[in-house]
Tab-separated table of C-alpha atoms and ligand atoms in Angstrom:
chain	number	residue	atom	x	y	z
R	1	UNK	CA	167.220	85.102	66.853
R	2	UNK	CA	165.666	85.660	63.578
R	3	UNK	CA	163.791	82.364	63.243
R	4	UNK	CA	165.280	81.825	59.614
R	5	UNK	CA	164.459	85.199	58.340
R	6	UNK	CA	166.924	87.514	56.585
R	7	UNK	CA	166.108	90.256	58.944
R	8	UNK	CA	164.371	91.043	62.093
R	9	UNK	CA	162.138	93.384	60.282
R	10	UNK	CA	160.997	90.388	57.951
R	11	UNK	CA	160.496	88.153	60.990
R	12	UNK	CA	158.344	90.954	62.793
R	13	UNK	CA	156.207	91.690	59.742
R	14	UNK	CA	155.264	87.748	59.712
R	15	UNK	CA	154.230	88.236	63.507
R	16	UNK	CA	151.485	90.678	62.720
R	17	UNK	CA	148.692	88.124	62.772
R	18	UNK	CA	149.793	86.565	66.224
R	19	UNK	CA	150.461	89.875	67.716
R	20	UNK	CA	147.137	91.132	66.842
R	21	UNK	CA	145.435	88.070	68.066
R	22	UNK	CA	147.272	88.276	71.297
R	23	UNK	CA	146.579	91.637	72.073
R	24	UNK	CA	143.050	91.230	71.311
R	25	UNK	CA	142.825	88.312	73.623
R	26	UNK	CA	143.562	90.457	76.564
R	27	UNK	CA	140.822	92.993	75.758
R	28	UNK	CA	138.048	90.730	74.496
R	29	UNK	CA	136.219	88.325	76.521
R	30	UNK	CA	135.622	85.296	74.230
R	31	UNK	CA	132.293	84.021	76.041
R	32	UNK	CA	130.525	87.237	75.721
R	33	UNK	CA	132.429	88.660	72.690
R	34	UNK	CA	132.582	92.152	74.602
R	35	UNK	CA	135.572	94.363	75.098
R	36	UNK	CA	136.518	94.316	78.790
R	37	UNK	CA	139.125	96.940	79.601
R	38	UNK	CA	141.322	96.525	82.849
R	39	UNK	CA	139.893	98.437	85.648
R	40	UNK	CA	140.633	102.097	85.401
R	41	UNK	CA	140.698	104.513	88.222
R	42	UNK	CA	138.078	106.945	86.695
R	43	UNK	CA	134.826	106.667	84.845
R	44	UNK	CA	135.145	106.386	80.940
R	45	UNK	CA	131.777	107.518	80.586
R	46	UNK	CA	132.615	110.843	82.194
R	47	UNK	CA	135.502	111.799	80.075
R	48	UNK	CA	134.702	114.947	78.160
R	49	UNK	CA	137.447	114.803	75.399
R	50	UNK	CA	140.720	113.140	74.632
R	51	UNK	CA	144.147	114.524	73.871
R	52	UNK	CA	146.302	111.981	72.149
R	53	UNK	CA	150.146	112.140	71.561
R	54	UNK	CA	152.943	110.116	70.621
R	55	UNK	CA	156.220	110.305	68.035
R	56	UNK	CA	156.613	108.554	64.662
R	57	UNK	CA	154.711	105.584	63.818
R	58	UNK	CA	152.995	105.549	67.131
R	59	UNK	CA	151.693	108.954	66.319
R	60	UNK	CA	150.324	107.612	63.113
R	61	UNK	CA	148.491	104.833	65.169
R	62	UNK	CA	147.144	107.703	67.216
R	63	UNK	CA	145.941	109.452	64.345
R	64	UNK	CA	143.794	106.261	63.334
R	65	UNK	CA	142.543	106.268	66.902
R	66	UNK	CA	141.349	109.708	66.443
R	67	UNK	CA	139.364	108.705	63.309
R	68	UNK	CA	137.800	105.922	65.307
R	69	UNK	CA	137.026	107.982	68.489
R	70	UNK	CA	135.372	110.620	66.720
R	71	UNK	CA	133.354	108.390	64.319
R	72	UNK	CA	132.393	105.519	66.617
R	73	UNK	CA	132.558	107.048	70.238
R	74	UNK	CA	131.763	110.780	69.127
R	75	UNK	CA	134.388	111.827	71.490
R	76	UNK	CA	136.240	115.066	70.649
R	77	UNK	CA	139.932	114.447	70.126
R	78	UNK	CA	142.972	116.726	69.906
R	79	UNK	CA	146.307	115.088	68.698
R	80	UNK	CA	149.706	116.275	67.980
R	81	UNK	CA	153.178	114.723	67.798
R	82	UNK	CA	154.570	114.791	71.287
R	83	UNK	CA	157.502	117.292	70.421
R	84	UNK	CA	154.703	119.914	69.638
R	85	UNK	CA	152.387	118.811	72.247
R	86	UNK	CA	154.832	119.270	75.143
R	87	UNK	CA	155.567	122.916	74.309
R	88	UNK	CA	152.116	123.824	73.186
R	89	UNK	CA	150.648	123.553	76.538
R	90	UNK	CA	146.977	123.449	75.194
R	91	UNK	CA	144.363	124.451	77.386
R	92	UNK	CA	142.829	121.200	78.941
R	93	UNK	CA	139.806	120.752	80.997
R	94	UNK	CA	140.585	118.611	84.053
R	95	UNK	CA	139.334	115.140	83.953
R	96	UNK	CA	140.071	114.608	80.151
R	97	UNK	CA	141.639	111.703	78.794
R	98	UNK	CA	145.384	111.826	78.205
R	99	UNK	CA	146.229	109.281	75.865
R	100	UNK	CA	149.884	108.378	75.184
R	101	UNK	CA	151.232	105.664	72.653
R	102	UNK	CA	154.669	104.373	72.668
R	103	UNK	CA	156.367	101.071	72.018
R	104	UNK	CA	159.277	101.459	74.144
R	105	UNK	CA	157.638	103.608	77.078
R	106	UNK	CA	160.826	105.742	77.149
R	107	UNK	CA	160.547	108.136	74.266
R	108	UNK	CA	161.624	111.505	75.896
R	109	UNK	CA	159.128	113.688	74.126
R	110	UNK	CA	156.157	111.550	74.772
R	111	UNK	CA	157.122	111.269	78.330
R	112	UNK	CA	157.454	115.006	78.576
R	113	UNK	CA	153.935	115.301	77.104
R	114	UNK	CA	152.673	112.781	79.722
R	115	UNK	CA	153.989	114.594	82.478
R	116	UNK	CA	152.549	117.982	81.076
R	117	UNK	CA	149.120	116.084	80.711
R	118	UNK	CA	149.352	115.113	84.227
R	119	UNK	CA	149.979	118.459	85.405
R	120	UNK	CA	146.843	119.678	83.415
R	121	UNK	CA	144.704	117.321	85.439
R	122	UNK	CA	144.256	114.593	82.585
R	123	UNK	CA	143.554	110.895	83.437
R	124	UNK	CA	146.850	109.310	82.044
R	125	UNK	CA	146.090	106.251	79.747
R	126	UNK	CA	149.330	104.724	77.939
R	127	UNK	CA	149.147	102.161	75.195
R	128	UNK	CA	152.739	100.537	75.555
R	129	UNK	CA	154.514	97.527	74.510
R	130	UNK	CA	157.166	97.576	77.261
R	131	UNK	CA	155.058	97.399	80.318
R	132	UNK	CA	158.163	97.857	82.724
R	133	UNK	CA	158.975	101.303	81.459
R	134	UNK	CA	159.171	104.791	82.655
R	135	UNK	CA	155.696	105.803	81.179
R	136	UNK	CA	154.158	102.814	82.581
R	137	UNK	CA	155.217	103.897	86.009
R	138	UNK	CA	153.982	107.368	85.559
R	139	UNK	CA	150.441	106.355	83.928
R	140	UNK	CA	147.104	105.895	85.771
R	141	UNK	CA	146.503	102.958	83.634
R	142	UNK	CA	148.403	100.889	80.988
R	143	UNK	CA	146.855	99.304	78.089
R	144	UNK	CA	149.473	96.635	76.983
R	145	UNK	CA	150.213	95.776	73.396
R	146	UNK	CA	151.442	92.211	73.440
R	147	UNK	CA	153.722	92.444	70.463
R	148	UNK	CA	156.818	91.033	72.117
R	149	UNK	CA	160.232	92.525	71.861
R	150	UNK	CA	160.427	94.408	68.589
R	151	UNK	CA	164.112	94.696	67.469
R	152	UNK	CA	164.037	96.105	63.941
R	153	UNK	CA	164.403	100.039	64.107
R	154	UNK	CA	161.579	100.269	61.855
R	155	UNK	CA	158.288	99.524	63.800
R	156	UNK	CA	156.076	96.934	62.143
R	157	UNK	CA	154.130	94.769	64.798
R	158	UNK	CA	154.093	97.136	67.570
R	159	UNK	CA	152.028	99.429	65.158
R	160	UNK	CA	149.059	97.014	64.405
R	161	UNK	CA	149.283	95.935	68.072
R	162	UNK	CA	148.622	99.530	69.171
R	163	UNK	CA	146.001	99.667	66.560
R	164	UNK	CA	144.008	96.535	68.069
R	165	UNK	CA	144.351	98.497	71.496
R	166	UNK	CA	142.950	101.807	70.153
R	167	UNK	CA	140.161	99.836	68.464
R	168	UNK	CA	139.094	98.177	71.734
R	169	UNK	CA	139.298	101.540	73.550
R	170	UNK	CA	137.025	102.802	70.981
R	171	UNK	CA	134.482	100.201	71.406
R	172	UNK	CA	134.567	100.473	75.203
R	173	UNK	CA	134.220	104.374	74.883
R	174	UNK	CA	131.352	104.201	72.373
R	175	UNK	CA	129.405	101.883	74.443
R	176	UNK	CA	130.156	104.012	77.739
R	177	UNK	CA	129.037	107.162	75.859
R	178	UNK	CA	125.927	105.506	74.561
R	179	UNK	CA	127.025	105.702	70.838
R	180	UNK	CA	127.184	101.836	70.230
R	181	UNK	CA	124.325	99.473	70.783
R	182	UNK	CA	124.850	95.806	71.117
R	183	UNK	CA	124.540	95.094	67.471
R	184	UNK	CA	127.106	97.508	66.498
R	185	UNK	CA	129.543	96.383	69.205
R	186	UNK	CA	128.884	92.857	67.830
R	187	UNK	CA	129.794	93.811	64.409
R	188	UNK	CA	132.909	95.580	65.310
R	189	UNK	CA	134.151	92.796	67.773
R	190	UNK	CA	133.460	90.381	65.078
R	191	UNK	CA	135.420	92.331	62.596
R	192	UNK	CA	138.191	92.422	65.217
R	193	UNK	CA	138.282	88.863	65.936
R	194	UNK	CA	138.606	88.231	62.324
R	195	UNK	CA	141.719	90.173	61.786
R	196	UNK	CA	144.465	87.442	62.539
R	197	UNK	CA	143.074	85.322	59.434
R	198	UNK	CA	142.694	88.153	57.381
R	199	UNK	CA	146.178	89.508	58.127
R	200	UNK	CA	147.647	86.211	57.343
R	201	UNK	CA	146.091	86.465	53.858
R	202	UNK	CA	148.088	89.589	53.071
R	203	UNK	CA	151.060	87.643	52.739
R	204	UNK	CA	149.531	85.785	49.556
R	205	UNK	CA	150.119	89.200	47.786
R	206	UNK	CA	153.924	88.963	48.101
R	207	UNK	CA	154.340	88.823	44.316
R	208	UNK	CA	152.114	91.787	43.500
R	209	UNK	CA	153.939	93.983	46.383
R	210	UNK	CA	157.307	92.729	44.784
R	211	UNK	CA	156.141	94.209	41.405
R	212	UNK	CA	155.322	97.433	43.091
R	213	UNK	CA	158.667	97.457	44.973
R	214	UNK	CA	160.663	97.135	41.638
R	215	UNK	CA	158.919	100.267	40.439
R	216	UNK	CA	159.486	102.176	43.673
R	217	UNK	CA	162.920	101.297	43.894
R	218	UNK	CA	163.927	103.088	40.774
R	219	UNK	CA	162.271	106.237	41.984
R	220	UNK	CA	163.878	109.208	43.710
R	221	UNK	CA	160.599	110.662	45.088
R	222	UNK	CA	157.302	108.735	45.882
R	223	UNK	CA	153.987	110.113	46.795
R	224	UNK	CA	151.598	108.241	49.253
R	225	UNK	CA	147.903	109.008	49.276
R	226	UNK	CA	144.830	107.948	51.419
R	227	UNK	CA	141.817	109.369	52.812
R	228	UNK	CA	140.176	109.181	56.379
R	229	UNK	CA	141.770	106.355	58.250
R	230	UNK	CA	143.830	105.621	55.322
R	231	UNK	CA	145.605	108.933	55.330
R	232	UNK	CA	147.788	107.772	58.379
R	233	UNK	CA	148.344	104.372	56.674
R	234	UNK	CA	150.011	106.412	53.890
R	235	UNK	CA	151.909	108.485	56.460
R	236	UNK	CA	153.239	105.077	57.967
R	237	UNK	CA	153.935	103.780	54.459
R	238	UNK	CA	156.033	107.103	53.564
R	239	UNK	CA	157.921	107.027	56.840
R	240	UNK	CA	158.902	103.270	56.585
R	241	UNK	CA	160.222	103.806	52.964
R	242	UNK	CA	162.150	106.881	54.064
R	243	UNK	CA	163.731	105.076	57.236
R	244	UNK	CA	164.847	101.888	55.402
R	245	UNK	CA	165.372	102.638	51.800
R	246	UNK	CA	166.575	106.404	51.842
R	247	UNK	CA	164.028	107.361	49.130
R	248	UNK	CA	162.260	110.399	49.500
R	249	UNK	CA	158.561	109.842	50.242
R	250	UNK	CA	155.601	112.061	51.044
R	251	UNK	CA	152.268	111.367	52.228
R	252	UNK	CA	149.263	113.534	51.488
R	253	UNK	CA	145.822	113.320	52.438
R	254	UNK	CA	144.390	112.530	49.000
R	255	UNK	CA	142.029	115.386	48.810
R	256	UNK	CA	145.106	117.808	49.421
R	257	UNK	CA	146.806	116.892	46.266
R	258	UNK	CA	145.074	119.464	44.097
R	259	UNK	CA	146.257	122.183	46.630
R	260	UNK	CA	149.914	121.619	45.664
R	261	UNK	CA	151.507	118.229	45.527
R	262	UNK	CA	149.902	117.439	42.108
R	263	UNK	CA	152.558	119.513	40.584
R	264	UNK	CA	155.226	117.014	41.434
R	265	UNK	CA	153.397	114.196	39.452
R	266	UNK	CA	154.944	112.707	36.316
R	267	UNK	CA	156.259	109.477	35.271
R	268	UNK	CA	159.264	109.497	37.459
R	269	UNK	CA	157.290	109.916	40.819
R	270	UNK	CA	155.061	106.883	41.497
R	271	UNK	CA	151.868	107.240	43.478
R	272	UNK	CA	151.235	104.808	46.138
R	273	UNK	CA	147.627	104.948	47.272
R	274	UNK	CA	145.707	102.880	50.065
R	275	UNK	CA	142.002	102.601	49.000
R	276	UNK	CA	140.043	100.132	50.706
R	277	UNK	CA	136.404	99.899	49.585
R	278	UNK	CA	133.881	101.808	51.641
R	279	UNK	CA	132.578	105.470	52.198
R	280	UNK	CA	135.646	107.095	50.894
R	281	UNK	CA	136.417	104.721	47.903
R	282	UNK	CA	134.801	106.923	45.028
R	283	UNK	CA	136.551	110.099	46.522
R	284	UNK	CA	139.977	108.806	46.400
R	285	UNK	CA	139.419	107.094	43.003
R	286	UNK	CA	138.789	110.366	41.655
R	287	UNK	CA	142.014	111.878	43.139
R	288	UNK	CA	143.736	108.978	41.405
R	289	UNK	CA	142.167	109.699	38.094
R	290	UNK	CA	143.792	113.183	38.332
R	291	UNK	CA	147.049	111.744	38.985
R	292	UNK	CA	146.769	109.383	36.093
R	293	UNK	CA	145.839	112.173	33.782
R	294	UNK	CA	149.040	113.972	34.753
R	295	UNK	CA	150.974	110.990	33.791
R	296	UNK	CA	151.403	109.533	37.271
R	297	UNK	CA	152.139	105.730	37.607
R	298	UNK	CA	149.664	104.358	40.158
R	299	UNK	CA	150.448	101.490	42.602
R	300	UNK	CA	147.355	100.814	44.633
R	301	UNK	CA	146.626	99.009	47.807
R	302	UNK	CA	142.924	98.093	47.888
R	303	UNK	CA	140.763	94.945	48.755
R	304	UNK	CA	138.993	92.276	46.666
R	305	UNK	CA	135.810	94.621	46.601
R	306	UNK	CA	137.641	97.599	45.328
R	307	UNK	CA	140.065	95.956	42.968
R	308	UNK	CA	137.832	95.429	39.949
R	309	UNK	CA	137.375	99.182	39.648
R	310	UNK	CA	141.090	99.966	40.166
R	311	UNK	CA	142.532	97.320	37.711
R	312	UNK	CA	142.294	99.683	34.518
R	313	UNK	CA	143.568	102.618	36.368
R	314	UNK	CA	146.637	101.324	38.270
R	315	UNK	CA	149.799	99.778	37.039
R	316	UNK	CA	149.872	97.346	39.984
R	317	UNK	CA	147.055	96.351	42.362
R	318	UNK	CA	147.512	94.675	45.783
R	319	UNK	CA	144.278	93.055	46.817
R	320	UNK	CA	143.946	92.285	50.439
R	321	UNK	CA	140.833	90.794	51.903
R	322	UNK	CA	137.865	93.130	52.212
R	323	UNK	CA	136.992	93.823	55.790
R	324	UNK	CA	134.753	96.058	57.711
R	325	UNK	CA	135.568	99.648	57.086
R	326	UNK	CA	136.502	99.824	60.965
R	327	UNK	CA	139.306	97.428	60.658
R	328	UNK	CA	140.401	98.272	57.333
R	329	UNK	CA	143.468	100.364	58.402
R	330	UNK	CA	144.824	97.550	60.593
R	331	UNK	CA	144.908	94.984	57.415
R	332	UNK	CA	145.934	97.837	55.029
R	333	UNK	CA	148.941	98.673	56.844
R	334	UNK	CA	150.650	95.386	56.510
R	335	UNK	CA	151.228	95.435	52.841
R	336	UNK	CA	152.388	99.112	53.070
R	337	UNK	CA	155.084	97.878	55.426
R	338	UNK	CA	155.946	94.959	53.430
R	339	UNK	CA	156.501	97.236	50.187
R	340	UNK	CA	158.975	99.258	52.157
R	341	UNK	CA	160.902	95.977	53.240
R	342	UNK	CA	161.134	94.648	49.636
R	343	UNK	CA	162.243	98.139	48.361
R	344	UNK	CA	165.037	97.942	50.993
R	345	UNK	CA	165.950	94.331	49.715
R	346	UNK	CA	166.208	95.560	46.126
R	347	UNK	CA	168.214	98.608	47.387
R	348	UNK	CA	170.523	96.484	49.627
R	349	UNK	CA	170.189	98.889	52.596
R	350	UNK	CA	170.859	97.755	56.127
R	351	UNK	CA	167.229	97.064	56.933
R	352	UNK	CA	167.343	96.354	60.507
R	353	UNK	CA	169.894	99.141	61.526
R	354	UNK	CA	169.199	102.175	59.224
R	355	UNK	CA	171.622	104.889	59.384
R	356	UNK	CA	171.127	107.839	61.572
R	357	UNK	CA	168.320	106.067	63.676
R	358	UNK	CA	167.984	104.652	67.137
R	359	UNK	CA	165.330	102.216	68.196
R	360	UNK	CA	164.335	104.296	71.178
R	361	UNK	CA	164.646	108.129	71.299
R	362	UNK	CA	165.397	108.769	74.834
R	363	UNK	CA	166.776	112.277	74.475
R	364	UNK	CA	165.125	115.198	73.103
G	1	M6R	O1	159.149	103.786	71.317
G	1	M6R	P1	158.174	104.680	70.756
G	1	M6R	O2	156.839	104.005	70.055
G	1	M6R	O3	157.712	105.922	71.457
G	1	M6R	O4	158.815	105.300	69.330
G	1	M6R	C1	158.235	106.167	68.626
G	1	M6R	C2	159.169	106.459	67.382
G	1	M6R	O5	160.271	106.739	67.710
G	1	M6R	C3	159.075	105.244	66.310
G	1	M6R	O6	157.817	104.934	66.102
G	1	M6R	C4	159.839	105.640	65.117
G	1	M6R	O7	159.236	106.507	64.379
G	1	M6R	C5	160.119	104.119	64.384
G	1	M6R	N1	161.344	104.152	63.829
G	1	M6R	C6	158.909	104.070	63.095
G	1	M6R	O8	159.397	102.876	62.301
C-alpha cells in the first residue's frame, strides 16, 4: 500500500534515504570502509573503456556515471540512449565494459543494446532493480539496486539507487586503474555513507519547494539548467515535470544557453537551475545572471554553501546540505523530483498513472 501517503510517488520519494543506504550497504564493507563489488568474471583493471546505455531516467543516471568514471577513474566512456545505441552499432574493442542500467530489467531497447554489446565482445554488467529479469539472465554480472518495488510510473528511488551503485563502481574502477589512493577512496566512501542522513534533510525544504511549485504550475514552458554532473539532474527534473504535469520542460547544459535557448527567456518561462557549490559554481552563476538580465525568473537548487551568493539573484532558493562534489548529484536529484510532484498536486494530474505512459516499455 501507500503507507498513508497520497500517491506511490510520494511514498517512493520518501524512501530515497533508506534505499540509498540499503544499496550502499551491499557494496561497502563497514569494517574496512572499502567498496567491495561482487566477484566479476573479468578483471576490472583491464577494461580499456566503457560503453553505457539505458532509457529515460536510467539513461540520465548513466550520464552522471559517465562524469564520475571519466573524472575519478579516468576511464574513457561512450554513452547513448539505448534506442540509438542498438542501431548505431559502434565499433567496440572486445574486452570493454558494456554497462546497462534499468529498473525493470525488461526494457526492450536496453535489452537489444545489451545483446548487441555481447556480440561485440563486451563484458556485460547490468545495474538492475529487478534481479529476476531478462537482462539479469543475459548479463555477466548484475549490480543490484536495493530500491524495492517501484510502483509509480515516474521513477524516483530507483534513480538514486542506480547512482549509488554507479558511484561504488566508480570507486572500484578508480582504485583498480590506479587513479585513487587510499585517502581519496576514504573521502569518497565517507561522502557516500553520509548520504542517507543528508538525503533525509532535503525534506526540510518542502516549503521552499512548494513556493517554486506555485510558480512552475503557472508556466507553459520551463527551462532546466545545470553543468557537469548537474546537467543530467536538470534533464531528470525536466523529464519528471513533463511526465506527471504535462508542462513542457527542456533541460540544457547551462553553457549552451547562449547558443540558442536564451531566446526563449522572459517572465513567463521560469528557469530552474541546479547549482551545487564546487568547481563549476561560478560558471553556472554567470549563466544565471545572463538569464536574469533577460527578465527570467530564477528558481534555484543549491546547497548551504552556495545559497548566500544566490539569494539576491533568485526568486526562490532551495538549499540542501552541502556535500562532497562527488555525491552532490545524488542529493540534488531529490528536490528536483519533489518539485515535479508538488506541481502535479497543484495541477491535479494523475501522479502515479500519467497519460500515455507505461511503467516498463517492453516493446520497441
Ligand atoms: O525499467 P527501466 O529503468 O529500463 O525504464 C527506463 C525508462 O522507461 C524509465 O526510466 C522512464 O523514463 C521513467 N518513466 C522515468 O520517470
